[in-house]
Coordinates of C-alpha atoms and ligand atoms in Angstrom, one line a residue:
M1 CA -0.3 11.3 10.0
A2 CA -4.1 12.0 9.3
A3 CA -3.1 15.8 9.7
R4 CA 0.0 15.4 7.6
I5 CA -2.3 13.7 4.9
S6 CA -4.9 16.5 5.0
S7 CA -2.0 19.1 4.9
F8 CA -0.9 17.6 1.6
L9 CA -4.2 17.3 0.4
S10 CA -4.9 21.0 0.9
R11 CA -1.6 22.1 -0.4
S12 CA -2.0 19.8 -3.3
S13 CA -5.3 21.5 -4.2
S14 CA -4.0 25.1 -3.7
S15 CA -3.6 27.1 -6.8
S16 CA 0.0 27.7 -6.0
F17 CA 0.9 24.2 -7.7
A18 CA 2.3 24.9 -10.9
L19 CA 0.6 23.6 -14.0
L20 CA 3.8 22.0 -15.5
S21 CA 2.4 19.4 -17.6
R22 CA -0.6 20.7 -19.5
G23 CA -0.1 21.9 -23.0
T24 CA -2.5 24.3 -24.5
N25 CA -3.0 22.6 -27.6
S26 CA -5.6 19.9 -26.9
S27 CA -7.4 18.5 -29.7
L28 CA -10.0 15.6 -30.3
R29 CA -9.2 12.8 -31.9
R30 CA -11.0 9.5 -31.7
G31 CA -13.0 11.3 -28.8
I32 CA -9.4 11.4 -27.0
L33 CA -8.2 14.7 -25.7
R34 CA -4.6 15.4 -26.7
Y35 CA -2.4 17.3 -24.6
G36 CA 1.0 18.9 -26.0
T37 CA 4.1 17.5 -25.1
A38 CA 5.6 18.7 -21.7
A39 CA 9.0 19.9 -21.6
S40 CA 8.8 19.1 -17.7
V41 CA 8.6 15.4 -18.3
E42 CA 11.2 15.1 -20.8
E43 CA 14.3 16.4 -18.9
P44 CA 14.7 14.2 -15.7
I45 CA 16.1 15.9 -12.5
K46 CA 19.0 14.3 -11.5
P47 CA 18.5 12.8 -7.9
S48 CA 20.5 13.8 -5.1
V49 CA 21.4 10.0 -3.5
N50 CA 23.5 7.3 -4.9
V51 CA 22.3 3.8 -4.7
E52 CA 24.6 2.4 -1.8
Y53 CA 22.9 -1.1 -1.4
N54 CA 22.0 -3.4 -4.2
Q55 CA 22.6 -6.8 -2.7
L56 CA 20.6 -9.4 -0.7
L57 CA 20.6 -8.9 2.9
I58 CA 20.9 -12.3 4.6
D59 CA 22.1 -12.9 8.2
G60 CA 23.3 -9.4 8.7
K61 CA 25.4 -9.5 5.5
F62 CA 24.9 -7.9 2.1
V63 CA 25.6 -10.8 -0.2
D64 CA 25.4 -11.5 -3.8
A65 CA 22.6 -13.9 -5.1
A66 CA 23.8 -17.5 -5.1
S67 CA 23.4 -17.5 -9.0
G68 CA 25.3 -14.4 -9.2
K69 CA 22.6 -13.0 -11.4
T70 CA 21.5 -9.3 -11.1
F71 CA 18.4 -7.5 -12.6
P72 CA 17.9 -3.8 -13.4
T73 CA 15.6 -1.7 -11.3
L74 CA 14.2 1.2 -13.7
D75 CA 13.6 4.8 -13.4
P76 CA 9.7 5.3 -14.1
R77 CA 10.5 8.7 -15.5
T78 CA 12.5 7.4 -18.4
G79 CA 12.4 3.6 -18.4
E80 CA 16.0 3.6 -17.9
T81 CA 18.1 1.6 -15.7
I82 CA 18.9 3.1 -11.9
A83 CA 21.1 0.2 -10.8
H84 CA 21.4 -3.6 -11.1
V85 CA 20.4 -5.4 -8.1
S86 CA 21.2 -9.1 -6.9
E87 CA 18.3 -11.2 -8.0
G88 CA 17.3 -13.9 -5.3
D89 CA 15.7 -17.1 -6.2
A90 CA 14.7 -20.3 -4.4
E91 CA 18.3 -21.0 -3.2
D92 CA 18.6 -17.4 -1.6
I93 CA 15.2 -17.5 0.0
N94 CA 16.3 -21.0 1.7
R95 CA 19.5 -19.3 2.8
A96 CA 17.4 -16.3 4.2
V97 CA 15.0 -18.8 5.8
I98 CA 17.9 -20.8 7.6
A99 CA 19.4 -17.4 9.0
A100 CA 15.9 -16.3 10.0
R101 CA 15.2 -19.7 11.8
K102 CA 18.6 -19.7 13.4
A103 CA 18.0 -16.1 14.9
F104 CA 14.5 -17.2 16.1
D105 CA 15.5 -20.4 17.8
E106 CA 18.9 -19.5 19.0
G107 CA 19.5 -15.8 18.4
P108 CA 18.7 -13.2 21.0
W109 CA 15.7 -11.6 19.4
P110 CA 12.7 -13.6 21.1
K111 CA 14.5 -14.2 24.1
M112 CA 15.6 -10.8 25.0
T113 CA 13.2 -8.6 26.9
A114 CA 10.4 -7.0 25.4
Y115 CA 11.9 -3.8 26.6
E116 CA 15.1 -4.2 24.9
R117 CA 13.3 -5.2 21.8
Q118 CA 11.2 -1.8 22.1
R119 CA 14.4 0.2 22.5
I120 CA 16.1 -1.3 19.2
L121 CA 12.8 -0.5 17.1
L122 CA 13.0 2.8 18.8
R123 CA 16.4 3.2 17.4
C124 CA 15.4 2.2 14.0
A125 CA 12.7 4.7 14.0
D126 CA 15.2 7.4 14.7
L127 CA 17.5 6.6 12.2
V128 CA 15.0 6.4 9.4
E129 CA 13.6 9.8 10.7
K130 CA 17.3 11.2 10.5
H131 CA 17.8 10.0 6.9
N132 CA 14.2 11.1 5.7
D133 CA 15.4 12.7 2.5
E134 CA 17.8 10.4 1.2
I135 CA 15.3 7.6 1.5
A136 CA 12.5 9.6 0.0
A137 CA 14.7 10.4 -2.9
L138 CA 15.6 6.9 -3.3
E139 CA 11.8 6.0 -3.2
T140 CA 10.9 8.7 -5.7
W141 CA 13.8 7.6 -8.1
D142 CA 12.7 3.8 -8.1
S143 CA 8.9 4.5 -7.9
G144 CA 8.1 7.7 -9.6
K145 CA 6.2 9.1 -6.6
P146 CA 6.3 12.8 -6.0
F147 CA 9.2 13.5 -3.7
E148 CA 7.2 15.7 -1.5
Q149 CA 4.9 12.8 -0.8
C150 CA 7.6 10.4 0.2
A151 CA 9.4 13.0 2.3
Q152 CA 6.3 14.5 3.9
I153 CA 4.2 11.6 4.3
E154 CA 5.5 8.2 3.6
V155 CA 8.8 8.3 5.3
P156 CA 7.4 10.1 8.6
M157 CA 4.4 7.4 8.3
F158 CA 7.0 4.6 8.3
V159 CA 8.7 6.3 11.4
R160 CA 5.2 6.6 13.0
L161 CA 4.2 3.0 12.4
F162 CA 7.8 1.9 14.0
R163 CA 7.3 4.0 16.9
Y164 CA 3.7 2.8 17.4
Y165 CA 4.6 -1.1 17.1
A166 CA 7.9 -0.3 19.6
G167 CA 5.0 0.7 22.0
W168 CA 3.3 -2.4 21.6
A169 CA 6.4 -4.7 22.1
D170 CA 6.2 -4.6 25.9
K171 CA 2.3 -4.7 26.2
I172 CA 1.9 -8.1 24.7
H173 CA 0.6 -10.4 27.2
G174 CA -1.9 -13.3 27.8
L175 CA -4.9 -14.0 30.1
T176 CA -5.7 -15.7 33.1
V177 CA -8.7 -17.7 32.3
P178 CA -11.3 -19.2 34.9
A179 CA -12.2 -22.9 34.0
D180 CA -15.0 -25.1 35.2
G181 CA -12.3 -27.6 37.5
P182 CA -9.5 -27.7 39.9
Y183 CA -7.3 -25.8 37.1
H184 CA -5.1 -22.8 36.8
V185 CA -5.3 -21.8 33.0
Q186 CA -3.4 -18.9 31.4
T187 CA -2.7 -18.2 27.7
L188 CA 0.9 -17.2 26.4
H189 CA 1.1 -15.2 23.5
E190 CA 3.9 -16.2 21.5
P191 CA 5.6 -15.1 18.3
I192 CA 4.8 -17.3 15.2
G193 CA 8.4 -17.9 14.3
V194 CA 9.6 -17.1 10.8
A195 CA 7.5 -14.6 8.9
G196 CA 7.7 -14.5 5.3
Q197 CA 6.5 -11.2 3.8
I198 CA 5.7 -10.3 0.2
I199 CA 5.2 -6.6 -0.6
P200 CA 4.2 -4.5 -3.8
W201 CA 5.8 -1.7 -5.4
N202 CA 2.9 1.1 -4.8
F203 CA 4.1 1.8 -1.5
P204 CA 7.3 0.1 -1.0
L205 CA 8.4 1.5 2.4
V206 CA 4.9 1.9 3.9
M207 CA 4.1 -1.8 2.9
F208 CA 7.5 -2.9 4.5
A209 CA 6.6 -0.7 7.8
W210 CA 3.2 -2.4 8.1
K211 CA 4.7 -5.8 8.0
V212 CA 8.1 -5.7 9.6
G213 CA 7.0 -3.4 12.6
P214 CA 4.5 -5.8 14.2
A215 CA 6.2 -8.9 13.3
L216 CA 9.4 -7.7 15.0
A217 CA 7.6 -6.3 18.0
C218 CA 6.1 -9.6 18.4
G219 CA 9.5 -11.1 18.5
N220 CA 9.5 -13.1 15.0
S221 CA 12.1 -13.2 12.5
I222 CA 11.5 -12.1 8.9
V223 CA 12.4 -12.9 5.2
M224 CA 11.2 -10.0 3.3
K225 CA 10.7 -10.2 -0.5
T226 CA 10.4 -6.9 -1.9
A227 CA 8.7 -5.9 -5.4
E228 CA 11.0 -6.3 -8.2
Q229 CA 10.2 -2.8 -9.4
T230 CA 11.1 -1.1 -6.2
P231 CA 14.0 -2.9 -4.2
L232 CA 15.9 0.1 -3.3
S233 CA 14.4 1.7 -0.2
A234 CA 14.1 -1.4 1.8
L235 CA 17.9 -2.2 1.2
Y236 CA 18.8 1.3 2.6
V237 CA 16.4 1.2 5.5
S238 CA 17.6 -2.6 6.5
K239 CA 21.1 -0.9 6.6
L240 CA 19.9 1.2 9.1
F241 CA 18.4 -1.4 11.4
L242 CA 21.6 -3.2 11.7
E243 CA 22.9 -0.1 12.8
A244 CA 20.4 0.5 15.2
G245 CA 21.4 -3.0 16.6
L246 CA 18.9 -5.5 15.2
P247 CA 20.9 -8.8 15.3
P248 CA 21.7 -10.5 12.2
G249 CA 19.4 -13.0 10.7
V250 CA 16.3 -11.2 12.3
L251 CA 15.4 -9.2 9.0
N252 CA 16.7 -10.8 5.8
V253 CA 15.6 -8.9 2.6
V254 CA 15.6 -10.7 -0.8
S255 CA 15.0 -8.7 -4.0
G256 CA 13.7 -10.8 -6.8
F257 CA 10.6 -11.9 -8.8
G258 CA 7.5 -13.2 -7.8
P259 CA 7.3 -16.6 -9.5
T260 CA 10.9 -17.5 -8.4
A261 CA 11.8 -15.8 -5.0
G262 CA 8.2 -14.8 -4.0
A263 CA 6.7 -18.5 -4.8
A264 CA 9.9 -20.3 -3.1
L265 CA 8.9 -18.1 0.1
A266 CA 5.2 -19.0 0.0
S267 CA 5.7 -22.8 -0.5
H268 CA 8.8 -23.2 2.1
M269 CA 8.3 -25.9 4.7
D270 CA 10.2 -23.8 7.3
V271 CA 8.3 -20.5 7.0
D272 CA 5.5 -20.3 9.8
K273 CA 3.6 -17.3 8.4
I274 CA 3.2 -15.4 4.8
A275 CA 1.9 -12.0 4.8
F276 CA 1.1 -10.7 1.4
T277 CA 0.2 -7.3 -0.2
G278 CA -0.7 -7.5 -4.0
S279 CA -3.2 -8.4 -6.7
T280 CA -5.9 -10.6 -6.0
A281 CA -4.8 -13.2 -8.7
T282 CA -1.4 -13.4 -6.7
G283 CA -3.3 -13.7 -3.3
K284 CA -4.8 -16.8 -4.5
V285 CA -1.6 -18.2 -5.7
I286 CA -0.1 -17.4 -2.1
L287 CA -2.9 -19.3 -0.5
E288 CA -2.5 -22.2 -2.4
L289 CA 1.1 -22.6 -2.1
S290 CA 0.6 -22.6 1.6
A291 CA -2.1 -25.3 1.3
R292 CA 0.3 -27.2 -0.9
S293 CA 3.1 -26.8 1.5
N294 CA 3.1 -26.6 5.1
L295 CA -0.3 -24.7 5.8
K296 CA 1.5 -21.7 6.9
D297 CA -0.8 -19.0 8.5
V298 CA -1.8 -16.5 5.6
T299 CA -2.8 -12.8 5.8
L300 CA -3.6 -11.1 2.3
E301 CA -4.3 -7.4 1.6
L302 CA -5.4 -7.4 -2.0
G303 CA -7.2 -5.4 -4.4
G304 CA -10.3 -3.2 -4.6
K305 CA -12.7 -1.3 -6.7
S306 CA -13.7 1.3 -3.8
P307 CA -17.0 3.2 -4.1
F308 CA -16.9 7.1 -3.4
I309 CA -20.3 8.1 -2.7
V310 CA -21.1 11.9 -2.9
C311 CA -24.7 12.4 -1.7
E312 CA -27.3 15.2 -2.9
D313 CA -26.6 17.3 0.4
A314 CA -22.6 17.2 -0.5
D315 CA -20.8 20.8 -0.7
V316 CA -19.8 20.0 -4.4
D317 CA -16.5 21.9 -4.3
K318 CA -15.2 19.9 -1.4
A319 CA -16.7 16.6 -2.6
V320 CA -14.9 17.3 -6.1
E321 CA -11.5 17.8 -4.2
L322 CA -11.9 14.7 -2.2
A323 CA -13.0 12.7 -4.8
H324 CA -10.0 13.7 -7.0
F325 CA -7.5 12.9 -4.3
A326 CA -9.3 9.5 -3.6
L327 CA -8.6 8.4 -7.0
F328 CA -5.5 10.4 -8.3
F329 CA -3.2 10.1 -5.2
N330 CA -0.2 8.0 -6.0
Q331 CA -0.7 8.1 -9.6
G332 CA -4.0 6.1 -8.9
Q333 CA -2.0 3.1 -7.9
C334 CA -3.5 2.5 -4.6
C335 CA -5.4 -0.6 -3.5
C336 CA -8.0 1.4 -1.9
A337 CA -8.4 4.2 -4.6
G338 CA -12.0 5.6 -4.8
S339 CA -12.4 4.3 -8.4
R340 CA -16.1 4.3 -8.7
T341 CA -17.3 7.9 -7.9
F342 CA -20.9 7.6 -7.5
V343 CA -22.8 11.0 -7.5
H344 CA -26.3 11.8 -6.9
E345 CA -28.4 12.7 -9.7
R346 CA -29.2 16.3 -8.3
V347 CA -25.5 17.3 -8.2
Y348 CA -24.0 15.1 -11.0
D349 CA -23.9 17.7 -13.7
E350 CA -22.2 20.3 -11.7
F351 CA -19.7 17.6 -10.3
V352 CA -18.6 16.3 -13.6
E353 CA -17.9 19.7 -15.1
K354 CA -15.8 20.7 -11.8
A355 CA -14.1 17.1 -11.7
K356 CA -13.0 17.6 -15.4
A357 CA -11.7 21.3 -14.5
R358 CA -9.8 19.6 -11.5
A359 CA -8.1 16.9 -13.3
L360 CA -7.1 19.3 -16.0
K361 CA -5.3 21.3 -13.3
R362 CA -3.5 18.5 -12.0
A363 CA 0.2 19.2 -11.8
V364 CA 1.9 16.0 -13.7
G365 CA 5.6 15.9 -14.1
D366 CA 8.9 15.0 -13.0
P367 CA 8.2 13.8 -9.3
F368 CA 11.5 15.4 -8.1
K369 CA 10.2 18.8 -9.0
S370 CA 8.3 20.9 -6.3
G371 CA 4.7 21.0 -6.4
I372 CA 4.2 18.0 -8.6
E373 CA 1.1 16.0 -7.7
Q374 CA 1.4 13.1 -10.1
G375 CA 4.6 11.3 -11.6
P376 CA 4.8 8.4 -13.8
Q377 CA 3.3 5.0 -13.6
I378 CA 5.5 2.3 -12.1
D379 CA 6.7 0.5 -15.4
S380 CA 5.6 -0.4 -19.0
D381 CA 3.1 -3.0 -18.3
Q382 CA 1.1 -1.0 -15.9
F383 CA 1.2 2.2 -18.2
K384 CA 0.0 -0.1 -21.3
K385 CA -2.6 -1.8 -19.2
I386 CA -4.1 1.7 -18.0
L387 CA -4.2 3.0 -21.6
K388 CA -5.9 -0.3 -22.7
Y389 CA -8.5 0.4 -20.0
I390 CA -8.8 3.9 -21.3
N391 CA -9.7 2.7 -24.7
S392 CA -12.2 0.3 -23.5
G393 CA -14.0 3.0 -21.8
V394 CA -14.2 5.1 -24.9
E395 CA -15.2 2.0 -26.7
S396 CA -17.9 1.0 -24.3
G397 CA -19.5 4.4 -24.6
A398 CA -18.4 6.1 -21.5
T399 CA -17.8 9.9 -22.2
L400 CA -14.1 11.3 -22.1
Q401 CA -14.2 14.4 -20.0
A402 CA -10.2 14.9 -19.7
G403 CA -7.0 13.1 -20.6
G404 CA -7.2 9.8 -22.5
D405 CA -3.5 9.4 -23.6
R406 CA 0.1 9.3 -22.4
L407 CA 1.8 12.6 -21.4
G408 CA 5.2 13.4 -23.1
S409 CA 7.1 10.8 -25.3
K410 CA 9.4 9.4 -22.6
G411 CA 8.7 7.1 -19.6
F412 CA 5.3 6.2 -18.2
Y413 CA 3.3 9.4 -17.7
I414 CA -0.4 9.3 -18.3
Q415 CA -2.6 12.2 -18.5
P416 CA -5.1 12.5 -15.5
T417 CA -8.4 10.9 -17.2
V418 CA -12.0 11.4 -16.3
F419 CA -15.1 9.7 -17.5
S420 CA -18.6 10.4 -16.9
D421 CA -21.9 8.4 -17.8
V422 CA -20.1 5.0 -16.5
K423 CA -22.4 2.1 -16.4
D424 CA -21.8 -0.5 -13.8
D425 CA -21.4 -3.1 -16.3
M426 CA -18.6 -1.4 -18.2
L427 CA -14.9 -2.8 -17.5
I428 CA -13.8 0.5 -16.2
A429 CA -16.6 0.3 -13.4
Q430 CA -15.4 -3.3 -12.5
D431 CA -11.8 -4.1 -12.8
E432 CA -9.0 -2.6 -10.8
I433 CA -7.5 0.0 -13.3
F434 CA -4.4 1.0 -10.8
G435 CA -4.2 4.3 -12.9
P436 CA -5.0 8.0 -12.9
V437 CA -8.5 7.0 -14.5
Q438 CA -11.8 8.4 -12.8
S439 CA -15.1 6.9 -13.6
I440 CA -18.2 9.1 -12.5
L441 CA -21.7 7.2 -12.3
K442 CA -24.8 8.7 -11.3
Y443 CA -27.4 7.5 -9.1
K444 CA -31.1 8.2 -7.7
S445 CA -31.5 7.0 -4.2
T446 CA -29.6 5.7 -1.2
D447 CA -31.0 2.4 -1.6
E448 CA -29.7 2.1 -4.9
V449 CA -26.4 3.2 -4.4
I450 CA -25.8 0.6 -1.5
K451 CA -26.9 -2.1 -4.0
R452 CA -24.4 -0.9 -6.6
A453 CA -21.7 -0.3 -4.4
N454 CA -21.7 -3.7 -2.9
N455 CA -22.1 -5.3 -6.2
S456 CA -18.5 -6.0 -6.6
Q457 CA -16.1 -8.8 -5.9
Y458 CA -13.9 -6.5 -3.7
G459 CA -14.7 -4.9 -0.2
L460 CA -11.6 -3.0 0.6
A461 CA -12.9 0.6 1.4
A462 CA -15.4 3.2 0.7
G463 CA -15.7 6.9 0.9
V464 CA -19.1 8.6 1.8
F465 CA -19.4 12.3 1.3
T466 CA -22.5 13.9 3.0
Q467 CA -23.7 16.3 5.8
N468 CA -26.5 14.2 6.7
L469 CA -26.0 12.1 9.9
D470 CA -28.6 9.7 8.9
N471 CA -27.2 9.0 5.7
A472 CA -23.8 8.6 7.0
N473 CA -25.0 6.2 9.7
R474 CA -27.0 4.0 7.2
L475 CA -24.1 3.9 4.5
M476 CA -21.3 3.2 6.9
R477 CA -23.4 0.1 8.2
A478 CA -24.5 -1.3 4.7
L479 CA -21.3 -0.9 3.0
R480 CA -19.5 -4.3 2.9
V481 CA -16.1 -3.0 3.2
G482 CA -13.0 -2.9 5.5
T483 CA -12.8 0.7 5.8
V484 CA -15.5 3.4 5.3
W485 CA -14.1 7.2 5.2
I486 CA -16.8 9.7 6.1
N487 CA -15.9 13.1 4.8
C488 CA -12.3 12.1 4.3
F489 CA -10.4 9.3 2.5
D490 CA -7.1 7.7 2.7
T491 CA -6.6 8.6 6.4
F492 CA -3.8 6.1 7.4
D493 CA -2.8 6.2 10.9
A494 CA -0.7 3.4 12.5
A495 CA -3.5 2.8 14.8
I496 CA -6.1 2.4 12.6
P497 CA -6.9 -1.4 11.1
F498 CA -6.9 -1.9 7.2
G499 CA -7.9 -4.8 5.3
G500 CA -10.7 -6.2 3.0
Y501 CA -14.2 -8.0 3.0
K502 CA -14.8 -10.5 0.2
M503 CA -11.9 -10.9 -2.4
S504 CA -10.0 -7.8 -1.0
G505 CA -8.4 -10.0 1.7
I506 CA -8.0 -11.8 4.7
G507 CA -6.9 -10.4 7.9
R508 CA -6.2 -6.8 9.3
E509 CA -3.1 -4.8 9.3
K510 CA -2.1 -2.0 11.2
G511 CA -3.4 -1.2 14.8
E512 CA -3.6 -3.8 17.7
Y513 CA -5.1 -6.1 15.0
S514 CA -2.1 -6.6 13.3
L515 CA -0.4 -8.4 16.4
K516 CA -2.8 -11.2 15.9
N517 CA -1.0 -11.9 12.6
Y518 CA 2.1 -12.5 14.2
L519 CA 1.4 -14.1 17.5
Q520 CA 0.0 -17.6 18.4
V521 CA -1.6 -18.4 21.6
K522 CA -0.7 -21.3 24.0
A523 CA -3.1 -22.3 26.5
V524 CA -1.2 -23.6 29.8
V525 CA -3.6 -25.5 32.0
T526 CA -2.2 -26.7 35.5
A527 CA -3.9 -29.0 37.8
L528 CA -4.4 -27.5 41.3
D529 CA -4.1 -30.0 44.2
N530 CA -6.2 -28.2 46.6
P531 CA -9.6 -27.0 45.2
A532 CA -10.0 -24.4 47.9
W533 CA -7.3 -22.4 45.7
L534 CA -10.2 -22.0 43.2
Ligands
NAI601 P1 1.4 -9.1 -8.2 O1 0.4 -9.2 -7.0 O2 1.8 -9.9 -8.9 O3 2.9 -8.5 -7.4 C1 3.0 -8.3 -5.8 C2 4.1 -8.9 -5.3 O4 3.7 -10.3 -5.4 C3 5.3 -8.6 -5.8 O5 6.4 -8.5 -4.6 C4 5.6 -9.7 -6.8 O6 7.1 -10.2 -7.0 C5 5.1 -11.0 -5.9 N1 4.7 -12.2 -6.7 C6 4.1 -12.1 -7.8 N2 4.0 -13.3 -8.4 C7 3.8 -14.2 -7.3 C8 4.1 -15.6 -7.0 N3 3.8 -16.4 -8.0 N4 4.3 -16.2 -6.0 C9 4.8 -15.1 -4.9 N5 4.9 -13.8 -5.2 C10 4.5 -13.3 -6.2 O7 1.0 -7.4 -8.8 P2 1.8 -6.7 -10.1 O8 1.9 -7.8 -11.1 O9 2.8 -5.9 -9.6 O10 0.5 -5.9 -10.5 C11 -0.7 -6.4 -11.3 C12 -1.9 -5.8 -10.8 O11 -2.2 -6.0 -9.4 C13 -1.9 -4.2 -10.7 O12 -2.3 -3.5 -11.9 C14 -2.7 -3.9 -9.7 O13 -4.2 -4.2 -10.2 C15 -2.6 -5.0 -8.6 N6 -1.8 -4.5 -7.3 C16 -2.5 -4.3 -6.3 C17 -1.7 -3.8 -5.3 C18 -2.5 -3.7 -3.9 O14 -1.8 -2.9 -3.0 N7 -3.5 -4.2 -3.5 C19 -0.1 -3.7 -5.4 C20 0.2 -3.9 -6.5 C21 -0.4 -4.5 -7.6
MG602 MG1 12.2 1.2 -10.1

């Protein structure tokens, strides 16, 4: 997958990417560069898929919400409704938990051999791979992500994750432990039971795979609550899982809102574990709901304000391209976005000029169009929040180098925006903006940049760009973050663990580490009659 991302990265940086969204007529008003209206974002391209699944998946069947309620899921290109989706709430979550419990306690899933579970997971992966382009189109329609990104990176990454965890299914085993006495001691690694999972809208499919893959490989059953902005791809994929032979009730999918369906799942007394990805504020709520209910085990993957450090020896052109990708990928809607670009003073001015030029070249437009690097933001709340941060950057005295406003008059497109002269105490250098807004900060020494990079409530990831081995070694150890990417960024293979230090989360997902989230350890101690057997 790393290879796929870098090939996407090099393609997206090639000059063959058409410049679809930038008007010629930019003017400075209140320090804000305004772009001309772009035809490419005004006329949405019709997607090549239909919405086939819009109900809840409970106990192997697609059903309406108990209340009969539905909610619209919107197309971020226009803000118009794509489809009405059943809106689950506490009652539906309860129905789903009952089905998951039954599948766990009585059903075949945890009882079948690991090899049989592995074969079903592999069939799930095969079917998703077979429907790659339909799934990618649904994801683009619902989320505004570039179709090429969905089709070439995200759906294949889903498949890779499922194959990776299918591989683990029959390699999970305990230990034999030497004890100080006449005992035979062994550990059994058992599934936790019913896993509740709550995912966000920025990577609907990938987050689904990160959570569902290891939970199923370990033999758990699941109640998944998808994000209200992006319910469609999970329903489509779950239908394929039934076709692949996943028994009813093993995976239940409830679309709905956070304070209703999400909170009901996190506080349910018969859910054994909750895995959450989203904002730090909601992560705190989840932990509290667990504490107030049954102390279910909690893993959290939360926000970030990740530093991207360009050392003085860096090849500036390469650093600019990577820093651009680190921030702008996925419309800037990444928990690990490199959103504090620290640049050494010796290369700062050159870097800023080139970062500005790169942002002005970014291909923004209808995400279904080939060559598009950036689509619209997810919804009107995020759109307004990002524009407010841009305003705050201007007002706090940062220099606006590029962008600064919406693009077009329809939907949630925002111009790729670059600020230089950003200071650590500005809001744009502290908060998670979650949008296409790059903040470039200047530094003088490695000691200084380590202190400033670590001076954040978050600790999710960091990028380091250098040719100097000592610098790389020093920074990788000093940065208090869950992932350090050196001369790369957003490299996300299934085998690489991911998670946060500090307020960026609790626990690790992906890789072997994620199995720990879905297993518990039982110690079995057997007295030995004849100590000679020791
Ligand atoms: P959020 O954290 O509120 O939503 C994520 C998921 O949690 C959704 O499925 C939502 O329905 C659910 N949720 C919300 N409130 C809940 C509650 N009380 N109980 C249980 N579940 C609940 O994030 P939101 O509102 O979509 O975005 C706000 C900000 O969060 C963004 O601007 C961004 O800064 C950050 N964010 C971070 C993400 C990450 O990957 N770390 C992903 C999405 C958002
Ligand atoms: Mg949507």
